[in-house]
């Protein structure tokens, strides 16, 4: 299992954005948790997960994202996702994550919110 | 001339074969005829976000000497002998083709007067992990991920991790009263049995985290699919049908 995973947080007009990079697997847990805590440490209306630099997600990684999604929902913050490859968009549908998060093609359409059509 | 890579080619999935395809409704095929196959056929699978009760992450793990088993050995043994490791009173009928993405297994369990027939979809499978996803009516909505990884130079960690919400208000009540402890005992037994089968009996470490304390009242209606009720209350009728059935 590779340890190549990074998560960086930035904020854009009330949206906390977590840029994910590398492989989302069991080893990504601590960094993902830390990034989430950082993202939620300041007021944010919503959380955007940017997967555009992610090249691999396994089932443990999906479970990590579910945990994060559950926490965000508990604080009534919508969670958006962007930059997923076609393959992982399909996986988000199969695992029914897409029932709980809006998926957009890229960051620009995610940030423009309801005016952009979700990719999935 | 340098070839330009199309953006979608950059993301060609190396794990496409590890995931189940899109499954709208479950279909059971290739399990032993002795399995009581109820509450699976035609059911939709659920993610941990879809259940009724509080969301829990439960992890049961065991450390094994690397000399005894590599992560790959742990997972291949677990897949091949999965049903053997379950405690008495619980039966898992794996598909005849084995634990592969998209296959459906059937579960029969008995506890006191209660009977349960349900199943799981194999959502994901690779050399060091596999994941089951539960259908409507199952005691919980969620995933069970079995995985193994290296720790330091000499240790292999084998673990079962559940991410779940009890499926309906009755399951939530049962989970609070006794179901959670029963679940813990079952998975501790399973992981310990795996360790023993690999020649390294030992202690199972348990870690329980409440991920979301809220209950999802919008899922109240899921009680109509409750597999324990359907299996237990349907048992007398199935007995009568068996007696009256094929004899002429």
Coordinates of N, CA, C and O in Angstrom, one line a residue, chain B residues 69-214:
Chain B
X69 N 2.1 -14.8 8.4 CA 1.2 -14.4 7.3 C 1.5 -13.0 6.7 O 1.7 -12.1 7.5
X70 N 1.5 -12.9 5.4 CA 1.6 -11.6 4.8 C 0.2 -11.0 4.6 O -0.8 -11.8 4.8
X71 N 0.0 -9.8 4.3 CA -1.4 -9.3 4.1 C -2.1 -10.1 3.0 O -3.3 -10.4 3.2
X72 N -1.4 -10.5 2.0 CA -2.0 -11.2 0.9 C -2.5 -12.6 1.4 O -3.6 -13.1 1.0
X73 N -1.7 -13.2 2.2 CA -2.1 -14.5 2.8 C -3.3 -14.4 3.7 O -4.2 -15.3 3.6
X74 N -3.3 -13.4 4.5 CA -4.4 -13.2 5.4 C -5.7 -13.0 4.6 O -6.7 -13.7 4.8
X75 N -5.7 -12.2 3.5 CA -6.9 -12.0 2.8 C -7.3 -13.2 1.9 O -8.5 -13.5 1.8
X76 N -6.4 -13.9 1.3 CA -6.7 -15.1 0.6 C -7.3 -16.1 1.5 O -8.3 -16.8 1.1
X77 N -6.8 -16.3 2.7 CA -7.3 -17.3 3.6 C -8.8 -16.8 4.1 O -9.7 -17.6 4.1
X78 N -8.9 -15.5 4.3 CA -10.2 -15.0 4.8 C -11.3 -15.2 3.7 O -12.4 -15.7 4.0
X79 N -10.9 -15.0 2.4 CA -11.9 -15.2 1.4 C -12.2 -16.6 1.2 O -13.4 -17.0 1.0
X80 N -11.2 -17.5 1.2 CA -11.5 -18.9 0.9 C -12.2 -19.6 2.1 O -13.1 -20.5 1.8
X81 N -12.0 -19.2 3.3 CA -12.6 -19.9 4.5 C -13.5 -19.0 5.3 O -13.7 -19.2 6.5
X82 N -14.0 -18.0 4.6 CA -14.8 -17.0 5.3 C -15.9 -17.6 6.2 O -16.0 -17.2 7.4
X83 N -16.7 -18.5 5.7 CA -17.8 -19.1 6.4 C -17.4 -19.9 7.7 O -18.1 -19.9 8.7
X84 N -16.2 -20.4 7.6 CA -15.7 -21.3 8.7 C -15.4 -20.4 10.0 O -15.5 -21.0 11.1
X85 N -15.2 -19.1 9.8 CA -14.8 -18.3 10.9 C -15.9 -17.7 11.7 O -15.7 -17.1 12.7
X86 N -17.1 -17.9 11.2 CA -18.3 -17.4 11.9 C -18.6 -18.2 13.1 O -18.4 -19.4 13.2
X87 N -19.2 -17.6 14.2 CA -19.6 -18.3 15.4 C -20.8 -19.3 15.1 O -21.5 -19.1 14.1
X88 N -21.0 -20.2 16.0 CA -22.1 -21.2 15.9 C -23.4 -20.4 15.8 O -23.6 -19.4 16.5
X89 N -24.3 -20.9 15.0 CA -25.7 -20.2 14.9 C -25.7 -19.3 13.7 O -26.8 -18.8 13.4
X90 N -24.6 -19.0 13.1 CA -24.5 -18.1 12.0 C -24.0 -18.9 10.8 O -22.9 -19.5 10.9
X91 N -24.6 -18.8 9.7 CA -24.1 -19.4 8.5 C -24.0 -18.4 7.3 O -24.8 -17.6 7.1
X92 N -22.8 -18.5 6.7 CA -22.6 -17.6 5.5 C -22.5 -18.5 4.3 O -21.7 -19.4 4.3
X93 N -23.4 -18.3 3.3 CA -23.3 -19.1 2.1 C -22.7 -18.2 1.0 O -23.4 -17.4 0.4
X94 N -21.4 -18.5 0.8 CA -20.7 -17.7 -0.2 C -21.2 -18.1 -1.6 O -21.6 -19.3 -1.8
X95 N -21.1 -17.3 -2.6 CA -21.4 -17.7 -3.9 C -20.4 -18.8 -4.3 O -19.2 -18.8 -3.9
X96 N -20.8 -19.7 -5.2 CA -20.0 -20.8 -5.6 C -18.7 -20.3 -6.3 O -17.7 -21.0 -6.3
X97 N -18.8 -19.2 -6.9 CA -17.7 -18.6 -7.6 C -16.7 -17.9 -6.7 O -15.7 -17.4 -7.1
X98 N -17.0 -17.8 -5.4 CA -16.2 -17.2 -4.4 C -16.5 -15.8 -4.2 O -17.4 -15.2 -4.7
X99 N -15.7 -15.2 -3.3 CA -15.9 -13.7 -2.9 C -15.3 -12.9 -4.0 O -14.1 -12.6 -4.0
X100 N -16.1 -12.5 -4.9 CA -15.7 -11.6 -6.1 C -16.6 -10.4 -6.2 O -17.8 -10.5 -5.9
X101 N -16.1 -9.3 -6.8 CA -17.0 -8.1 -6.9 C -18.3 -8.4 -7.6 O -18.2 -9.1 -8.7
X102 N -19.4 -8.0 -7.1 CA -20.7 -8.1 -7.7 C -21.4 -9.4 -7.3 O -22.6 -9.5 -7.6
X103 N -20.7 -10.3 -6.7 CA -21.4 -11.6 -6.2 C -22.2 -11.3 -5.0 O -21.9 -10.3 -4.2
X104 N -23.2 -12.1 -4.7 CA -24.1 -12.0 -3.6 C -24.0 -13.2 -2.7 O -24.1 -14.3 -3.2
X105 N -23.8 -13.0 -1.4 CA -23.8 -14.1 -0.4 C -25.0 -14.1 0.4 O -25.6 -13.0 0.6
X106 N -25.4 -15.2 0.9 CA -26.6 -15.3 1.8 C -26.2 -15.6 3.2 O -25.3 -16.4 3.4
X107 N -26.9 -15.0 4.1 CA -26.6 -15.1 5.6 C -27.8 -15.7 6.2 O -29.0 -15.2 6.0
X108 N -27.7 -16.8 7.0 CA -28.7 -17.3 7.8 C -28.2 -17.3 9.3 O -27.1 -17.7 9.5
X109 N -29.0 -16.7 10.2 CA -28.6 -16.7 11.6 C -29.7 -17.0 12.5 O -30.9 -16.7 12.1
X110 N -29.4 -17.5 13.7 CA -30.4 -17.8 14.7 C -30.0 -17.2 16.0 O -28.8 -17.4 16.4
X111 N -30.9 -16.5 16.7 CA -30.6 -16.2 18.1 C -31.8 -16.3 18.9 O -32.8 -15.5 18.7
X112 N -31.8 -17.3 19.8 CA -33.0 -17.6 20.6 C -34.1 -17.9 19.6 O -34.0 -18.7 18.7
X113 N -35.3 -17.3 19.8 CA -36.4 -17.6 18.9 C -36.4 -16.8 17.6 O -37.2 -17.1 16.7
X114 N -35.4 -16.0 17.5 CA -35.3 -15.2 16.2 C -34.5 -15.8 15.1 O -33.5 -16.4 15.4
X115 N -35.0 -15.6 13.9 CA -34.4 -16.2 12.7 C -34.1 -15.0 11.8 O -34.9 -14.0 11.7
X116 N -33.0 -15.1 11.1 CA -32.6 -14.0 10.1 C -32.1 -14.6 8.9 O -31.2 -15.5 8.9
X117 N -32.7 -14.2 7.8 CA -32.1 -14.5 6.5 C -31.9 -13.2 5.8 O -32.8 -12.4 5.6
X118 N -30.7 -13.0 5.4 CA -30.4 -11.8 4.7 C -29.2 -12.1 3.8 O -28.9 -13.2 3.4
X119 N -28.5 -11.0 3.3 CA -27.3 -11.3 2.4 C -26.4 -10.1 2.4 O -26.6 -9.1 3.1
X120 N -25.4 -10.2 1.5 CA -24.5 -9.1 1.3 C -24.1 -9.1 -0.2 O -24.0 -10.2 -0.8
X121 N -23.7 -7.9 -0.7 CA -23.1 -7.8 -2.0 C -21.6 -7.6 -1.8 O -21.2 -6.9 -0.9
X122 N -20.8 -8.3 -2.6 CA -19.4 -8.0 -2.6 C -19.2 -6.8 -3.4 O -19.2 -6.8 -4.6
X123 N -18.9 -5.7 -2.7 CA -18.7 -4.4 -3.3 C -17.4 -4.2 -3.9 O -17.2 -3.6 -5.0
X124 N -16.4 -4.7 -3.2 CA -15.0 -4.5 -3.6 C -14.1 -5.7 -3.2 O -14.4 -6.3 -2.2
X125 N -13.1 -6.0 -4.0 CA -12.2 -7.1 -3.6 C -10.9 -6.9 -4.3 O -10.8 -6.7 -5.5
X126 N -9.8 -6.9 -3.5 CA -8.5 -7.0 -4.1 C -7.6 -7.9 -3.3 O -8.1 -8.6 -2.5
X127 N -6.3 -7.9 -3.5 CA -5.4 -8.8 -2.8 C -5.3 -8.6 -1.3 O -4.9 -9.5 -0.6
X128 N -5.6 -7.4 -0.9 CA -5.4 -7.1 0.6 C -6.7 -6.5 1.3 O -6.6 -6.1 2.4
X129 N -7.8 -6.6 0.6 CA -9.0 -6.2 1.2 C -10.2 -6.7 0.4 O -10.1 -7.0 -0.8
X130 N -11.4 -6.7 1.1 CA -12.6 -6.9 0.4 C -13.7 -6.3 1.3 O -13.6 -6.2 2.5
X131 N -14.8 -5.9 0.6 CA -15.9 -5.1 1.3 C -17.2 -5.7 0.9 O -17.5 -5.9 -0.2
X132 N -18.1 -5.8 1.9 CA -19.5 -6.2 1.7 C -20.4 -5.0 2.0 O -20.1 -4.2 2.8
X133 N -21.5 -5.0 1.2 CA -22.5 -3.9 1.4 C -23.8 -4.6 1.7 O -24.1 -5.7 1.1
X134 N -24.6 -4.1 2.6 CA -25.8 -4.8 3.0 C -27.0 -4.3 2.3 O -27.1 -3.2 1.8
X135 N -28.1 -5.2 2.2 CA -29.3 -4.8 1.5 C -30.4 -4.2 2.4 O -30.2 -4.3 3.7
X136 N -31.4 -3.7 1.9 CA -32.6 -3.2 2.7 C -33.0 -4.4 3.5 O -33.0 -5.6 3.1
X137 N -33.4 -4.1 4.8 CA -33.9 -5.2 5.6 C -32.9 -5.8 6.5 O -33.2 -6.4 7.5
X138 N -31.6 -5.6 6.2 CA -30.5 -6.1 7.0 C -30.5 -5.4 8.3 O -30.9 -4.2 8.3
X139 N -30.0 -6.0 9.4 CA -30.0 -5.3 10.7 C -29.3 -3.9 10.6 O -29.6 -3.0 11.3
X140 N -28.3 -3.8 9.7 CA -27.7 -2.5 9.6 C -27.5 -2.1 8.1 O -27.3 -3.0 7.3
X141 N -27.5 -0.8 7.8 CA -27.2 -0.3 6.5 C -25.7 0.0 6.6 O -25.3 0.8 7.4
X142 N -24.9 -0.6 5.7 CA -23.5 -0.3 5.8 C -22.6 -1.2 5.1 O -23.0 -2.0 4.3
X143 N -21.3 -1.1 5.4 CA -20.2 -1.8 4.8 C -19.4 -2.5 5.8 O -19.2 -2.0 6.9
X144 N -18.9 -3.7 5.5 CA -17.9 -4.4 6.3 C -16.7 -4.5 5.4 O -16.7 -5.2 4.4
X145 N -15.6 -4.0 5.9 CA -14.3 -4.1 5.1 C -13.3 -4.9 5.8 O -13.0 -4.7 7.0
X146 N -12.9 -6.0 5.2 CA -11.8 -6.9 5.7 C -10.5 -6.5 5.0 O -10.5 -6.4 3.8
X147 N -9.5 -6.2 5.8 CA -8.3 -5.8 5.2 C -7.1 -6.3 6.0 O -7.2 -6.7 7.2
X148 N -6.0 -6.2 5.4 CA -4.7 -6.6 6.0 C -3.6 -5.6 5.5 O -3.6 -5.3 4.3
X149 N -2.8 -5.2 6.4 CA -1.6 -4.3 6.0 C -0.4 -4.6 6.9 O -0.5 -5.2 8.0
X150 N 0.7 -4.2 6.4 CA 2.0 -4.3 7.1 C 2.1 -3.3 8.2 O 1.6 -2.1 8.0
X151 N 2.7 -3.6 9.3 CA 3.0 -2.7 10.3 C 4.4 -2.9 10.8 O 4.7 -4.0 11.3
X152 N 5.3 -2.0 10.5 CA 6.7 -2.1 10.8 C 7.3 -3.2 9.9 O 6.8 -3.6 8.9
X153 N 8.4 -3.8 10.5 CA 9.1 -4.9 9.7 C 8.5 -6.2 9.9 O 8.6 -7.1 9.0
X154 N 7.9 -6.5 11.0 CA 7.6 -7.9 11.4 C 6.1 -8.2 11.6 O 5.8 -9.3 12.0
X155 N 5.3 -7.2 11.5 CA 3.9 -7.5 11.9 C 2.9 -7.3 10.7 O 3.1 -6.4 9.9
X156 N 1.9 -8.2 10.6 CA 0.8 -8.0 9.7 C -0.5 -7.8 10.5 O -0.7 -8.5 11.5
X157 N -1.2 -6.7 10.2 CA -2.4 -6.4 10.9 C -3.6 -6.9 10.0 O -3.7 -6.6 8.9
X158 N -4.5 -7.7 10.7 CA -5.7 -8.2 10.0 C -6.8 -7.5 10.7 O -6.9 -7.5 11.9
X159 N -7.8 -6.9 9.9 CA -8.9 -6.3 10.6 C -10.2 -6.3 9.8 O -10.2 -6.4 8.6
X160 N -11.3 -6.3 10.6 CA -12.6 -6.2 10.0 C -13.1 -4.9 10.6 O -13.0 -4.6 11.8
X161 N -13.6 -4.0 9.6 CA -14.1 -2.7 10.1 C -15.5 -2.5 9.5 O -15.8 -2.7 8.3
X162 N -16.4 -2.2 10.4 CA -17.8 -2.0 10.0 C -18.1 -0.5 10.1 O -17.7 0.1 11.1
X163 N -18.8 0.0 9.1 CA -19.3 1.3 9.1 C -20.8 1.2 8.9 O -21.2 0.7 7.9
X164 N -21.6 1.5 10.0 CA -23.0 1.1 9.9 C -23.9 2.1 10.6 O -23.5 2.8 11.5
X165 N -25.2 2.0 10.2 CA -26.3 2.5 10.9 C -27.3 1.4 11.1 O -27.7 0.8 10.0
X166 N -27.9 1.2 12.3 CA -29.0 0.2 12.4 C -30.1 0.6 11.4 O -30.4 1.8 11.2
X167 N -30.7 -0.4 10.7 CA -31.5 -0.1 9.6 C -32.8 0.5 9.8 O -33.4 1.2 8.9
X168 N -33.4 0.3 11.0 CA -34.8 0.8 11.3 C -34.9 1.0 12.8 O -34.0 0.7 13.6
X169 N -36.0 1.6 13.3 CA -36.1 1.9 14.7 C -36.1 0.7 15.6 O -35.5 0.7 16.7
X170 N -36.6 -0.5 15.1 CA -36.5 -1.7 15.9 C -35.1 -2.2 16.0 O -34.7 -2.6 17.1
X171 N -34.4 -2.2 14.9 CA -33.0 -2.6 15.0 C -32.2 -1.7 15.9 O -31.3 -2.1 16.6
X172 N -32.5 -0.4 15.8 CA -31.8 0.6 16.6 C -32.0 0.3 18.1 O -31.0 0.3 18.9
X173 N -33.2 0.0 18.5 CA -33.5 -0.4 19.9 C -32.8 -1.6 20.3 O -32.1 -1.7 21.3
X174 N -32.9 -2.6 19.4 CA -32.2 -3.9 19.6 C -30.7 -3.7 19.7 O -30.0 -4.3 20.5
X175 N -30.2 -2.8 18.9 CA -28.7 -2.6 18.9 C -28.3 -2.0 20.2 O -27.2 -2.4 20.7
X176 N -29.1 -1.1 20.7 CA -28.8 -0.5 22.0 C -28.8 -1.5 23.2 O -28.0 -1.4 24.1
X177 N -29.8 -2.4 23.1 CA -30.1 -3.3 24.2 C -29.1 -4.4 24.2 O -28.5 -4.8 25.3
X178 N -28.9 -5.1 23.1 CA -28.0 -6.2 23.0 C -27.3 -6.4 21.7 O -26.2 -7.1 21.6
X179 N -27.8 -5.9 20.7 CA -27.3 -6.1 19.3 C -25.9 -5.7 19.1 O -25.1 -6.4 18.5
X180 N -25.5 -4.5 19.7 CA -24.1 -4.0 19.5 C -23.1 -5.0 20.2 O -22.1 -5.3 19.6
X181 N -23.5 -5.5 21.4 CA -22.6 -6.4 22.1 C -22.5 -7.7 21.3 O -21.4 -8.3 21.2
X182 N -23.6 -8.2 20.8 CA -23.7 -9.4 20.0 C -22.8 -9.3 18.7 O -22.0 -10.2 18.4
X183 N -22.9 -8.1 18.1 CA -22.1 -7.8 16.9 C -20.6 -7.9 17.3 O -19.8 -8.5 16.5
X184 N -20.3 -7.2 18.4 CA -18.8 -7.2 18.8 C -18.3 -8.7 19.0 O -17.3 -9.0 18.5
X185 N -19.1 -9.5 19.7 CA -18.7 -10.8 20.0 C -18.5 -11.6 18.7 O -17.5 -12.4 18.6
X186 N -19.4 -11.4 17.8 CA -19.4 -12.1 16.5 C -18.1 -11.8 15.8 O -17.4 -12.7 15.3
X187 N -17.8 -10.5 15.7 CA -16.6 -10.1 14.9 C -15.3 -10.4 15.6 O -14.3 -10.7 15.0
X188 N -15.3 -10.3 16.9 CA -14.1 -10.7 17.7 C -13.8 -12.2 17.5 O -12.7 -12.6 17.3
X189 N -14.9 -13.0 17.5 CA -14.8 -14.5 17.3 C -14.2 -14.7 15.8 O -13.3 -15.5 15.6
X190 N -14.8 -14.0 14.9 CA -14.3 -14.2 13.5 C -12.8 -13.9 13.3 O -12.1 -14.7 12.7
X191 N -12.4 -12.7 13.8 CA -11.0 -12.3 13.7 C -10.1 -13.3 14.4 O -9.0 -13.7 13.9
X192 N -10.5 -13.7 15.6 CA -9.7 -14.6 16.4 C -9.6 -16.0 15.7 O -8.5 -16.6 15.7
X193 N -10.7 -16.4 15.1 CA -10.7 -17.7 14.4 C -9.8 -17.6 13.2 O -9.1 -18.6 12.8
X194 N -9.7 -16.5 12.5 CA -8.8 -16.3 11.4 C -7.4 -16.4 11.9 O -6.6 -17.1 11.3
X195 N -7.1 -15.7 13.0 CA -5.7 -15.8 13.5 C -5.3 -17.2 13.9 O -4.2 -17.7 13.5
X196 N -6.3 -18.0 14.5 CA -6.0 -19.4 14.9 C -5.8 -20.2 13.6 O -4.9 -21.0 13.6
X197 N -6.6 -20.0 12.6 CA -6.5 -20.7 11.4 C -5.1 -20.5 10.7 O -4.6 -21.4 10.0
X198 N -4.6 -19.3 10.9 CA -3.3 -19.0 10.3 C -2.1 -19.4 11.2 O -0.9 -19.2 11.0
X199 N -2.5 -20.0 12.4 CA -1.5 -20.6 13.3 C -1.0 -19.6 14.3 O 0.1 -19.7 14.9
X200 N -1.8 -18.5 14.5 CA -1.3 -17.5 15.5 C -2.5 -17.0 16.3 O -3.0 -15.8 16.1
X201 N -3.0 -17.8 17.2 CA -4.1 -17.3 18.1 C -3.6 -16.2 18.9 O -2.5 -16.1 19.3
X202 N -4.5 -15.3 19.2 CA -4.2 -14.1 20.0 C -5.3 -13.2 20.3 O -6.5 -13.6 20.1
X203 N -5.1 -12.1 20.9 CA -6.1 -11.2 21.3 C -6.6 -10.3 20.2 O -5.8 -9.9 19.3
X204 N -7.9 -10.0 20.2 CA -8.5 -9.1 19.2 C -8.7 -7.7 19.8 O -9.3 -7.6 20.9
X205 N -8.2 -6.7 19.2 CA -8.4 -5.3 19.7 C -9.6 -4.8 19.1 O -9.9 -4.9 17.9
X206 N -10.5 -4.1 20.0 CA -11.7 -3.6 19.5 C -11.7 -2.1 19.7 O -11.4 -1.6 20.7
X207 N -12.2 -1.4 18.6 CA -12.2 0.1 18.7 C -13.6 0.5 18.2 O -14.0 0.1 17.1
X208 N -14.3 1.3 19.0 CA -15.7 1.7 18.6 C -15.8 3.2 18.6 O -15.5 3.8 19.7
X209 N -16.2 3.8 17.5 CA -16.4 5.2 17.4 C -17.8 5.6 16.9 O -18.2 5.0 16.0
X210 N -18.4 6.5 17.6 CA -19.7 7.0 17.1 C -19.4 8.1 16.1 O -18.9 9.1 16.5
X211 N -19.8 7.9 14.9 CA -19.5 8.9 13.8 C -20.5 9.9 13.7 O -20.3 11.1 13.5
X212 N -21.8 9.5 13.9 CA -22.9 10.5 13.9 C -24.0 10.1 14.9 O -24.5 9.0 14.8
X213 N -24.2 10.9 15.9 CA -25.2 10.6 17.0 C -26.6 10.7 16.5 O -27.5 10.3 17.2
X214 N -26.8 11.4 15.4 CA -28.2 11.7 15.0 C -28.9 10.4 14.5 O -28.3 9.6 13.9

